[in-house]
Tab-separated table of C-alpha atoms and ligand atoms in Angstrom:
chain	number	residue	atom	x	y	z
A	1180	UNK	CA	24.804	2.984	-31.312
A	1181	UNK	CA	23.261	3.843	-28.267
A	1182	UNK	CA	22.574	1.370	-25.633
A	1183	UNK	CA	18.426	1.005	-24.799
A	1184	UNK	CA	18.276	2.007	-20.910
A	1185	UNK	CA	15.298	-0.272	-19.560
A	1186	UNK	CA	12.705	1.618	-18.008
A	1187	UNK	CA	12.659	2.071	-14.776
A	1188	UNK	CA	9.598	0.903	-12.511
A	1189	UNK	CA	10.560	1.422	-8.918
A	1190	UNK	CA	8.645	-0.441	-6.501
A	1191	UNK	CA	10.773	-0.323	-3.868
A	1192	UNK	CA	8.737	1.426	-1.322
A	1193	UNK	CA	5.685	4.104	-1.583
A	1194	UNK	CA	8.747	6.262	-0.352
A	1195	UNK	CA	10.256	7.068	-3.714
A	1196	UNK	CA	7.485	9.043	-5.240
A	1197	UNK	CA	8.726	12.532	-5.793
A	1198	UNK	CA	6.563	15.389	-5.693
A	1199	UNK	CA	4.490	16.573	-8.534
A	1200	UNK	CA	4.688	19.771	-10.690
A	1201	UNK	CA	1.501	20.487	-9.190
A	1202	UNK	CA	2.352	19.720	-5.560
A	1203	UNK	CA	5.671	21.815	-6.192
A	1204	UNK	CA	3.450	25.139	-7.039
A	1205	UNK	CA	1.497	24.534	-3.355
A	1206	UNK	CA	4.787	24.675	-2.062
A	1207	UNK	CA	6.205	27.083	-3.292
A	1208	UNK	CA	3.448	29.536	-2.946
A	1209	UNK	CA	2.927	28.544	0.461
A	1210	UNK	CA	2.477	31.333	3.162
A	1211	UNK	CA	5.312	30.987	5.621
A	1212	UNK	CA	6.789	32.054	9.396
A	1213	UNK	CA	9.544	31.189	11.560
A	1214	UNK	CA	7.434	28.042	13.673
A	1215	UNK	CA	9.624	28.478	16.759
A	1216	UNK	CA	9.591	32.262	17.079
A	1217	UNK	CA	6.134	33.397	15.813
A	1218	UNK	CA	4.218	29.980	14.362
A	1219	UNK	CA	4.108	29.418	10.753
A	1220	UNK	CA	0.407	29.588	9.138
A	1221	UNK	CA	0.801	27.040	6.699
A	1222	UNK	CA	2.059	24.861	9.483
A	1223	UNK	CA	-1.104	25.742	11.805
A	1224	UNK	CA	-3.516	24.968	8.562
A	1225	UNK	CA	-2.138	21.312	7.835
A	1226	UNK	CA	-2.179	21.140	11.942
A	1227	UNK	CA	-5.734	22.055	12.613
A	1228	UNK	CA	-7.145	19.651	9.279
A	1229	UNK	CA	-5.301	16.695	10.390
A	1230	UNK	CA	-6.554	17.148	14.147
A	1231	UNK	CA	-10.224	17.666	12.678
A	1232	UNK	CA	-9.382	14.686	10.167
A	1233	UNK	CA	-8.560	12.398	13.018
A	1234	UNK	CA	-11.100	13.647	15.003
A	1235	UNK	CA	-8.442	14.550	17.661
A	1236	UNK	CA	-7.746	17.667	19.761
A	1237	UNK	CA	-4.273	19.119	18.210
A	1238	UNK	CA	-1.828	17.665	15.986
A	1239	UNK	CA	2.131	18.527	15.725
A	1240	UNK	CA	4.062	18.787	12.520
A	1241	UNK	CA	7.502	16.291	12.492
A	1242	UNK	CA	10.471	16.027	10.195
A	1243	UNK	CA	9.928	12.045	9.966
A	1244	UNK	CA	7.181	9.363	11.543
A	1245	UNK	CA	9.976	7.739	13.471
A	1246	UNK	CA	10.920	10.981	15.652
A	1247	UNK	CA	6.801	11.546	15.796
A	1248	UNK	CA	6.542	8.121	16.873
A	1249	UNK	CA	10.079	8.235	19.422
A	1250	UNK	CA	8.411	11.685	20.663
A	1251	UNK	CA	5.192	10.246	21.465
A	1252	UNK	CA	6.758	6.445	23.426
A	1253	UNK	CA	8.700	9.261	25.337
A	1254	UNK	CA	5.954	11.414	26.507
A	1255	UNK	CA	3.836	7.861	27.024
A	1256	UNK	CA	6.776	5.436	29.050
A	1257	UNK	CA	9.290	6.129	31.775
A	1258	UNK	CA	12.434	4.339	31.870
A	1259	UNK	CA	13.464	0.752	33.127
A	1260	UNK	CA	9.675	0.005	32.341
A	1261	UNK	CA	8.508	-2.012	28.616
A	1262	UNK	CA	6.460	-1.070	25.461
A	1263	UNK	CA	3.770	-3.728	24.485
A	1264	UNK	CA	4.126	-4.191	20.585
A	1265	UNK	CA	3.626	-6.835	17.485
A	1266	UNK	CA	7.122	-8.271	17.188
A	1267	UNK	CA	7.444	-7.355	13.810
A	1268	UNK	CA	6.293	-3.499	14.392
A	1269	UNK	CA	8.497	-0.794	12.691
A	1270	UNK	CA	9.371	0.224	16.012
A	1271	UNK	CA	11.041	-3.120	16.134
A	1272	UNK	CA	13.309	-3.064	13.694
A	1273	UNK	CA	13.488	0.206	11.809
A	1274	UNK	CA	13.698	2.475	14.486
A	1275	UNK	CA	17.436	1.942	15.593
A	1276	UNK	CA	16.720	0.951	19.049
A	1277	UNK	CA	15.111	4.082	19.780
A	1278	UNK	CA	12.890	2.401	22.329
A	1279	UNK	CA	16.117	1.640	24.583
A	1280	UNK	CA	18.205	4.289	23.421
A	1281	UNK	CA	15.983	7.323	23.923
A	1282	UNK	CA	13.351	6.058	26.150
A	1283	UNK	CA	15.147	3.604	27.953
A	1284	UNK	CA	12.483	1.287	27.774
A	1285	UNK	CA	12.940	-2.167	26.292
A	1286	UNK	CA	10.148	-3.890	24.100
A	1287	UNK	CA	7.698	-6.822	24.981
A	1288	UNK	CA	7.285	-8.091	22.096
A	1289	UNK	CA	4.021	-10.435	21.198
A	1290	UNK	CA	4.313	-12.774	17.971
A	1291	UNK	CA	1.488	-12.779	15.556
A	1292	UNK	CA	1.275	-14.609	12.378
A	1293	UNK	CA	-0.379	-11.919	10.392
A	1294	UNK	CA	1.042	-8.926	12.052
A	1295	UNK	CA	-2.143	-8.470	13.969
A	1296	UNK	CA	-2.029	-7.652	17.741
A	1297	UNK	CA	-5.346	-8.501	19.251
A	1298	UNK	CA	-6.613	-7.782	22.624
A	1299	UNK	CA	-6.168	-11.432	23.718
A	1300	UNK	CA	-2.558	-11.836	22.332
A	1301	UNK	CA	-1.947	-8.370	24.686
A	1302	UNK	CA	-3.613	-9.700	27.793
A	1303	UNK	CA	-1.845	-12.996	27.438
A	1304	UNK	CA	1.654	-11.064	27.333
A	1305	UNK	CA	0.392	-8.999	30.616
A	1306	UNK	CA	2.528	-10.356	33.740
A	1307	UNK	CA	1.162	-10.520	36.817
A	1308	UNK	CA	1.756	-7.428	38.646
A	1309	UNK	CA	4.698	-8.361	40.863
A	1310	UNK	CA	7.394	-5.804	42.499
A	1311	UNK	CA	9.792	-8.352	40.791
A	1312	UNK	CA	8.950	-7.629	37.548
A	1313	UNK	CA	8.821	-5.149	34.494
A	1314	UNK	CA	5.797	-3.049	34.103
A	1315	UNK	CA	4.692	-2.180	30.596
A	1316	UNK	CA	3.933	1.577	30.240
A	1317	UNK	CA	2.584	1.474	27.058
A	1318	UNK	CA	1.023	-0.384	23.969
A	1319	UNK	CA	1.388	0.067	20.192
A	1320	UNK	CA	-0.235	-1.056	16.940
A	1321	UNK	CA	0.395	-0.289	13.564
A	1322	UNK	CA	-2.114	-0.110	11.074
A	1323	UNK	CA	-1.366	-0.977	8.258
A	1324	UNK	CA	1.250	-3.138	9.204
A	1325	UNK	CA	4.165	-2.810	6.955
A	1326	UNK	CA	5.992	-6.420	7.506
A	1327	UNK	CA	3.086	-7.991	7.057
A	1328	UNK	CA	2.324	-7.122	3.972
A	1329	UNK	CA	0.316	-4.123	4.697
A	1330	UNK	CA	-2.347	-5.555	6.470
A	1331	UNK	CA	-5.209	-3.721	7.842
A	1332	UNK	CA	-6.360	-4.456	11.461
A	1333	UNK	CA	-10.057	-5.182	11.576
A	1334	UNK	CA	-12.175	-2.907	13.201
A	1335	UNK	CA	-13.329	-5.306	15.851
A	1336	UNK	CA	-9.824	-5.995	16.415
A	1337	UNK	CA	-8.954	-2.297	17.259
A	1338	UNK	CA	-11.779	-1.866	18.951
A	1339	UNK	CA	-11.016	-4.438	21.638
A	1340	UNK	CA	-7.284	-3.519	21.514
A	1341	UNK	CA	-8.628	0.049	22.759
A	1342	UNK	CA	-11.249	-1.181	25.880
A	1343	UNK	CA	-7.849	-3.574	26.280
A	1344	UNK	CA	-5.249	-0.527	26.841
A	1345	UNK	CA	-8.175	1.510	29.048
A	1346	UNK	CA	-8.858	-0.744	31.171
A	1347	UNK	CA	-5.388	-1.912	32.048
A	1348	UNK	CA	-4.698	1.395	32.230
A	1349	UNK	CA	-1.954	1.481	29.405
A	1350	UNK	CA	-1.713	4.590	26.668
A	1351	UNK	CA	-2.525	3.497	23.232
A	1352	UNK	CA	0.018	4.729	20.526
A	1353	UNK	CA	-1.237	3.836	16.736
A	1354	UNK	CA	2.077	4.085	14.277
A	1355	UNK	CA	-0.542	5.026	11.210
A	1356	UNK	CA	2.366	5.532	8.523
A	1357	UNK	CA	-0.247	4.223	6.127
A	1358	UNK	CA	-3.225	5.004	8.508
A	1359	UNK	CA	-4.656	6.204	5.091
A	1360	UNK	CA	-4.331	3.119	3.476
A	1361	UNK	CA	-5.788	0.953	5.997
A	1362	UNK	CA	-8.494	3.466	5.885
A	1363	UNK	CA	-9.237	3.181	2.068
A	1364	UNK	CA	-8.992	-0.357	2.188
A	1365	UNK	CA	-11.372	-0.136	4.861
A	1366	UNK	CA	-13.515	2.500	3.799
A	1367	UNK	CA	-14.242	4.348	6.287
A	1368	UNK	CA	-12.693	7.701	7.372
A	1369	UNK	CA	-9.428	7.938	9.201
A	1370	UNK	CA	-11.175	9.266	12.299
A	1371	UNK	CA	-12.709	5.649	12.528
A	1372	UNK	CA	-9.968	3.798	12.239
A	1373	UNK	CA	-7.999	5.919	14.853
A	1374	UNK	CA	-11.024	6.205	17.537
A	1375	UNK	CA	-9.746	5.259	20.961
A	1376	UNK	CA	-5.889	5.544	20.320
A	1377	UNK	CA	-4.377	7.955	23.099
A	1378	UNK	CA	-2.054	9.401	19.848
A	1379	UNK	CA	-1.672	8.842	16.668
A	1380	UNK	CA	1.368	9.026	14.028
A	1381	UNK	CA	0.535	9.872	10.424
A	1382	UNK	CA	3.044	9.854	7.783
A	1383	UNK	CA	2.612	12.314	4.189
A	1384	UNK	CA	5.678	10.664	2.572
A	1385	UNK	CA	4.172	7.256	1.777
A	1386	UNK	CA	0.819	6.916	0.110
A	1387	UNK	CA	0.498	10.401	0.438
A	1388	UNK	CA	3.564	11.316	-2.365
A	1389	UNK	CA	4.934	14.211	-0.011
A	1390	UNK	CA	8.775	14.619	0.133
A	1391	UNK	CA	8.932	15.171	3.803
A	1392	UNK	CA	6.701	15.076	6.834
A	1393	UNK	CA	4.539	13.388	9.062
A	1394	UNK	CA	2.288	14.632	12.448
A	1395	UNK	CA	2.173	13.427	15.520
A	1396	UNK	CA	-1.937	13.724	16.991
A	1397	UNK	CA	-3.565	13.613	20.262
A	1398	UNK	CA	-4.625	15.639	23.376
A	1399	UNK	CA	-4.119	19.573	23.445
A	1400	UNK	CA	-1.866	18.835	26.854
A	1401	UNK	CA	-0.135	16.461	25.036
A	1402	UNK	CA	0.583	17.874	21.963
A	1403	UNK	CA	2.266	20.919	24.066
A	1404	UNK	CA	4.940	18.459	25.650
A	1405	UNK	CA	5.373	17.235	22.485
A	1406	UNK	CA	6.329	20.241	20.918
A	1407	UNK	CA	8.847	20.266	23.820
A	1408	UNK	CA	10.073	16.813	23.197
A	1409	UNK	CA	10.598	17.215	19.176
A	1410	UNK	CA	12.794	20.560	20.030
A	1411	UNK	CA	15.007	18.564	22.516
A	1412	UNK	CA	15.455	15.834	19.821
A	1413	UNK	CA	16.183	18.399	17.137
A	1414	UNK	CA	12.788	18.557	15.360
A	1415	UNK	CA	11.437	22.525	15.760
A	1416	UNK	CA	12.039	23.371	12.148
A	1417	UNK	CA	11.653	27.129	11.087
A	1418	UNK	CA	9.182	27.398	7.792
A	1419	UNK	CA	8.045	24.620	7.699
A	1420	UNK	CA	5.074	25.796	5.627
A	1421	UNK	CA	6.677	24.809	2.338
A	1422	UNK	CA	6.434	21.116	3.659
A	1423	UNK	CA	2.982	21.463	5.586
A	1424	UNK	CA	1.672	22.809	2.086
A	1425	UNK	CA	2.464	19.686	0.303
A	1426	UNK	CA	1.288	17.955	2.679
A	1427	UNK	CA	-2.238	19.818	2.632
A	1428	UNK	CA	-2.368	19.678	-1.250
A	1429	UNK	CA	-1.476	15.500	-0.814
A	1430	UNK	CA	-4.724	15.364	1.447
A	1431	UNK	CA	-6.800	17.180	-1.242
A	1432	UNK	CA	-5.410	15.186	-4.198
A	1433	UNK	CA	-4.048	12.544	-2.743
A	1434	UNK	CA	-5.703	10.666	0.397
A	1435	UNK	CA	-8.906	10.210	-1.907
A	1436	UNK	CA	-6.630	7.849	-5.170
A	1437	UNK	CA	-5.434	5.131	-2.781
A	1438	UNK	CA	-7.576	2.277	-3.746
A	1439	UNK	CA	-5.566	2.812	-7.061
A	1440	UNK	CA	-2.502	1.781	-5.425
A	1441	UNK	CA	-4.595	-0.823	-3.790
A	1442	UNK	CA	-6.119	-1.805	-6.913
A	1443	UNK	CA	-2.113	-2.476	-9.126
A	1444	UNK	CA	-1.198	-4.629	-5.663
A	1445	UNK	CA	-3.753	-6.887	-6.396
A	1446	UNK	CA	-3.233	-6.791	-10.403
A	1447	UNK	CA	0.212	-7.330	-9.471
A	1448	UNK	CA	0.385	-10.030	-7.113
A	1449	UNK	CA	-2.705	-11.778	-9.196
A	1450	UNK	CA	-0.384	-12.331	-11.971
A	1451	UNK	CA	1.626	-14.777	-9.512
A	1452	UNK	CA	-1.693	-17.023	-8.560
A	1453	UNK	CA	-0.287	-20.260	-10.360
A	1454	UNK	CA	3.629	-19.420	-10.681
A	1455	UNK	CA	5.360	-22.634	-9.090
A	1456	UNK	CA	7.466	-21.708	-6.612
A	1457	UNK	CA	5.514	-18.507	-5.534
A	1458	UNK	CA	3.479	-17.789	-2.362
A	1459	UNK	CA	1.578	-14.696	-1.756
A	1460	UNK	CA	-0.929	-13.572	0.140
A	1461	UNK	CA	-3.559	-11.255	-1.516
A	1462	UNK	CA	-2.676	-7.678	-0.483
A	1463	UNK	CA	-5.385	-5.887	1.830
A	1464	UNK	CA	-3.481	-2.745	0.736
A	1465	UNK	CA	-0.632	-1.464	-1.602
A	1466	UNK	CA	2.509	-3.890	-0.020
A	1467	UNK	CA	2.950	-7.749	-2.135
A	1468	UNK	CA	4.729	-10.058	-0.195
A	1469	UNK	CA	6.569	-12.844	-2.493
A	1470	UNK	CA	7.720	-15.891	-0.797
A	1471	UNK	CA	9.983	-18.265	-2.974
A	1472	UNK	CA	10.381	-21.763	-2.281
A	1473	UNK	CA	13.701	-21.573	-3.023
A	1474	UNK	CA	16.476	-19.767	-4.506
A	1475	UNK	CA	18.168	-16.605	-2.871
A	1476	UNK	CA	15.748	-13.535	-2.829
A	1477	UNK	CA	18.926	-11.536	-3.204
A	1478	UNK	CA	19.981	-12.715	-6.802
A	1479	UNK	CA	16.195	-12.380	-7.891
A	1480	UNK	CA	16.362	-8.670	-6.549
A	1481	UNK	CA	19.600	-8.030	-8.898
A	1482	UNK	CA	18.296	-10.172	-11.815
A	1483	UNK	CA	15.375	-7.847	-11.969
A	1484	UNK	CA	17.386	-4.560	-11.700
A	1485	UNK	CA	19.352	-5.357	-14.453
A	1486	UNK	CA	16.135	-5.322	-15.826
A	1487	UNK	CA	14.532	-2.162	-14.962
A	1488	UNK	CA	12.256	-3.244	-11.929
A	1489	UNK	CA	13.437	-2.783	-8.146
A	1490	UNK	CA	11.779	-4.518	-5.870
A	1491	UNK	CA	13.280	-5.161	-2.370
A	1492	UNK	CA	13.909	-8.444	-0.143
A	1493	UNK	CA	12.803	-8.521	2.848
A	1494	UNK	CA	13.560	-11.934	3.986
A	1495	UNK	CA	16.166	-14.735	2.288
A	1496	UNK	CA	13.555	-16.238	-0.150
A	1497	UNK	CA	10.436	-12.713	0.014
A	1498	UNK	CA	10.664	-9.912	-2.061
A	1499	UNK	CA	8.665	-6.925	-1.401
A	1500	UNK	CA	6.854	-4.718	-3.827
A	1501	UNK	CA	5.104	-1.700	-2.876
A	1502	UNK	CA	2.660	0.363	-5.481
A	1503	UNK	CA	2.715	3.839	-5.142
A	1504	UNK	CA	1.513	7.209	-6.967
A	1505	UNK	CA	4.204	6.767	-9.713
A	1506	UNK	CA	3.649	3.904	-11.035
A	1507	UNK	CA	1.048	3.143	-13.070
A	1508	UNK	CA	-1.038	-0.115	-14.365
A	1509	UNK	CA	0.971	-0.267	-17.483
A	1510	UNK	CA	4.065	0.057	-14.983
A	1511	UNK	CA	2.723	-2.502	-12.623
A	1512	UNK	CA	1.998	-5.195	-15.686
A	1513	UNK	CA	5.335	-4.395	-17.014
A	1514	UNK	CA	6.983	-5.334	-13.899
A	1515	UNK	CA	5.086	-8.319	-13.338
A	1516	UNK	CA	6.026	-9.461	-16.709
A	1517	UNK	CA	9.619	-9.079	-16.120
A	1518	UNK	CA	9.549	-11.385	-12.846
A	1519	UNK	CA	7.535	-13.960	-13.999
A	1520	UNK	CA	10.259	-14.285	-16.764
A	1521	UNK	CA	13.148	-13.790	-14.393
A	1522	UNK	CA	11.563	-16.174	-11.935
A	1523	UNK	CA	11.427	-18.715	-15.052
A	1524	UNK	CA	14.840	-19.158	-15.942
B	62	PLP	C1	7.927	4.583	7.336
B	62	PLP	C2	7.349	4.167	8.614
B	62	PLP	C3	7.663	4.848	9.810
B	62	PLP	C4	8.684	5.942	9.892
B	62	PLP	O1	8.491	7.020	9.067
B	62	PLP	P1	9.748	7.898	8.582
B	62	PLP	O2	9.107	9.128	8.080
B	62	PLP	O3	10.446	7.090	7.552
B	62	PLP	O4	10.607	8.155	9.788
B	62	PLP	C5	7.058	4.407	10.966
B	62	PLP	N1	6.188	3.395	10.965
B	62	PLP	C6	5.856	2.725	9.854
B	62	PLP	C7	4.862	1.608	9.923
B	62	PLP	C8	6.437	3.073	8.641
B	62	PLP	O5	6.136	2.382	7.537
């Protein structure tokens, strides 16, 4: 007899989506050069609509948001100086020390407890400007931010955060890996959410369901030591317009069916509201935060794989779950089901 394999429902991260038959035929049809020798048009298309998207100048294609965002805290800092951020910020702790390593800048980080840097939590961190002491060079937000469950800064917020950074003089870099999601949660356009920022990361391997990719967005001078920048750290890529065209078909088919990841979060963490020993926090976007009053999160995590349904921990007693283009409701309820059983016995 043949053993039943579970199904699989993978809500790791909106990073395990793989890209659609549909998707695969923009790619491979895609028009392509050699984009360090003569430019390659696909490239310059997905370049020009995410600019006009964001309402920016000129926008550069990257292998990955983290060398986008490295490129960009480069181009913004100059060493022995600091990098305002939310302590929890990807830059934090997902970017290897890139900060120090690359920039050779070290981070002041301001606590939050909802991941949201506002323009009074900045000023307070501001020192007093002394020989003595550190300047900071530059500030960061993230939107949504990731470790907070994907939360979605409030306009307002943003809004001050930006009249903050120009009048202490201080670039203004937005890590928008899920810029798209904050934005659909929002709804408004992107351009909204990103007015003010001095650059701008977007990822197309999240929400978006691209394999690879993300751009890095700002001013026309910018942008041009940028594309020096991503070349010294190994990022000029030759045709890349089998990538940029996935990315271009994700922002036709794509950008617009987020509230559908939005909408499973919130079917999904719903199903916890009266679970003893569970604490969520509605999700603003398509990230669940589980907090368990006790118990390792770590046995939980392999008690549902067993089962079929990855989730990860992100803390010793939270789980994460993250809904994404490949999973649907029926996928979501299923999953749900499993952990409130696992989480009973
Ligand atoms: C994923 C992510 C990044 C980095 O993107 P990669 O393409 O994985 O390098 C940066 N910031 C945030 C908030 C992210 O979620």
């Amino acid at each position: 007899m043949t053993e039943l394999t579970p199904p699989i429902v993978d809500l790791r991260s909106d990073t395990v989506t793989k890209p659609s038959p549909a998707m695969r035929e923009a790619m491979m049809d895609a028009e392509v050069g050699d984009d360090v020798l003569d430019g390659d048009p696909t490239t310059h298309q997905l370049e020009a609509a995410i600019a006009s998207r964001l309402g920016m100048d000129a926008a550069l294609f990257f292998p990955s948001g983290i060398q986008a965002n490295q490129a960009a805290m480069w181009l913004h800092t100059r060493p022995g100086t600091e990098v305002l951020l939310e302590a929890d910020s990807h830059m934090v702790h997902y970017e290897m020390a890139a900060l120090a390593a690359l920039a050779g800048v070290q981070i002041r980080p301001v606590s939050t407890t909802d991941g949201l840097l506002t323009a009074d939590l900045a000023q307070a961190s501001m020192r007093p400007s002394t020989w003595y002491m550190p300047e900071i060079s530059a500030a960061v937000v993230e939107n949504s931010h990731n470790l907070s469950g994907g939360r979605v800064m409030p306009l307002a917020v943003w809004d001050d955060l930006v009249t903050f950074a120009r009048e202490a003089g201080l670039p203004l870099h937005l890590d928008g890996a899920r810029v798209w999601n904050a934005a659909a949660a929002l709804g408004v356009p992107v351009e909204r959410i990103v007015r003010g920022a001095t650059s701008v990361m977007v990822s197309f391997s999240k929400g978006l369901g691209c394999p690879v990719g993300s751009c890095l967005v700002g001013e026309r001078a910018f942008i041009r030591r940028a594309r020096a920048v991503r070349r010294r750290l190994g990022g000029a890529m030759r045709q890349t317009g089998i990538l940029a065209a996935a990315a271009l078909y994700a922002l036709e088919h794509n950008a617009t069916r987020l509230e559908q990841d939005h909408r499973h979060a919130t079917l999904f963490a719903g199903r916890f509201g009266d679970t003893p020993g569970v604490t969520l926090v509605p999700p603003e976007t398509n990230i669940v935060l589980l907090d368990l009053e006790e118990g390792d999160a770590l046995d939980v995590e392999a008690r549902l794989a067993a089962r079929g349904v990855l989730v990860v921990r992100t803390g010793r007693r939270q789980l994460r779950a993250v809904t994404h283009l490949d999973v649907t409701r029926d996928d979501v309820e299923l999953a749900a089901d499993t952990m409130l059983d696992v989480l009973a016995t």
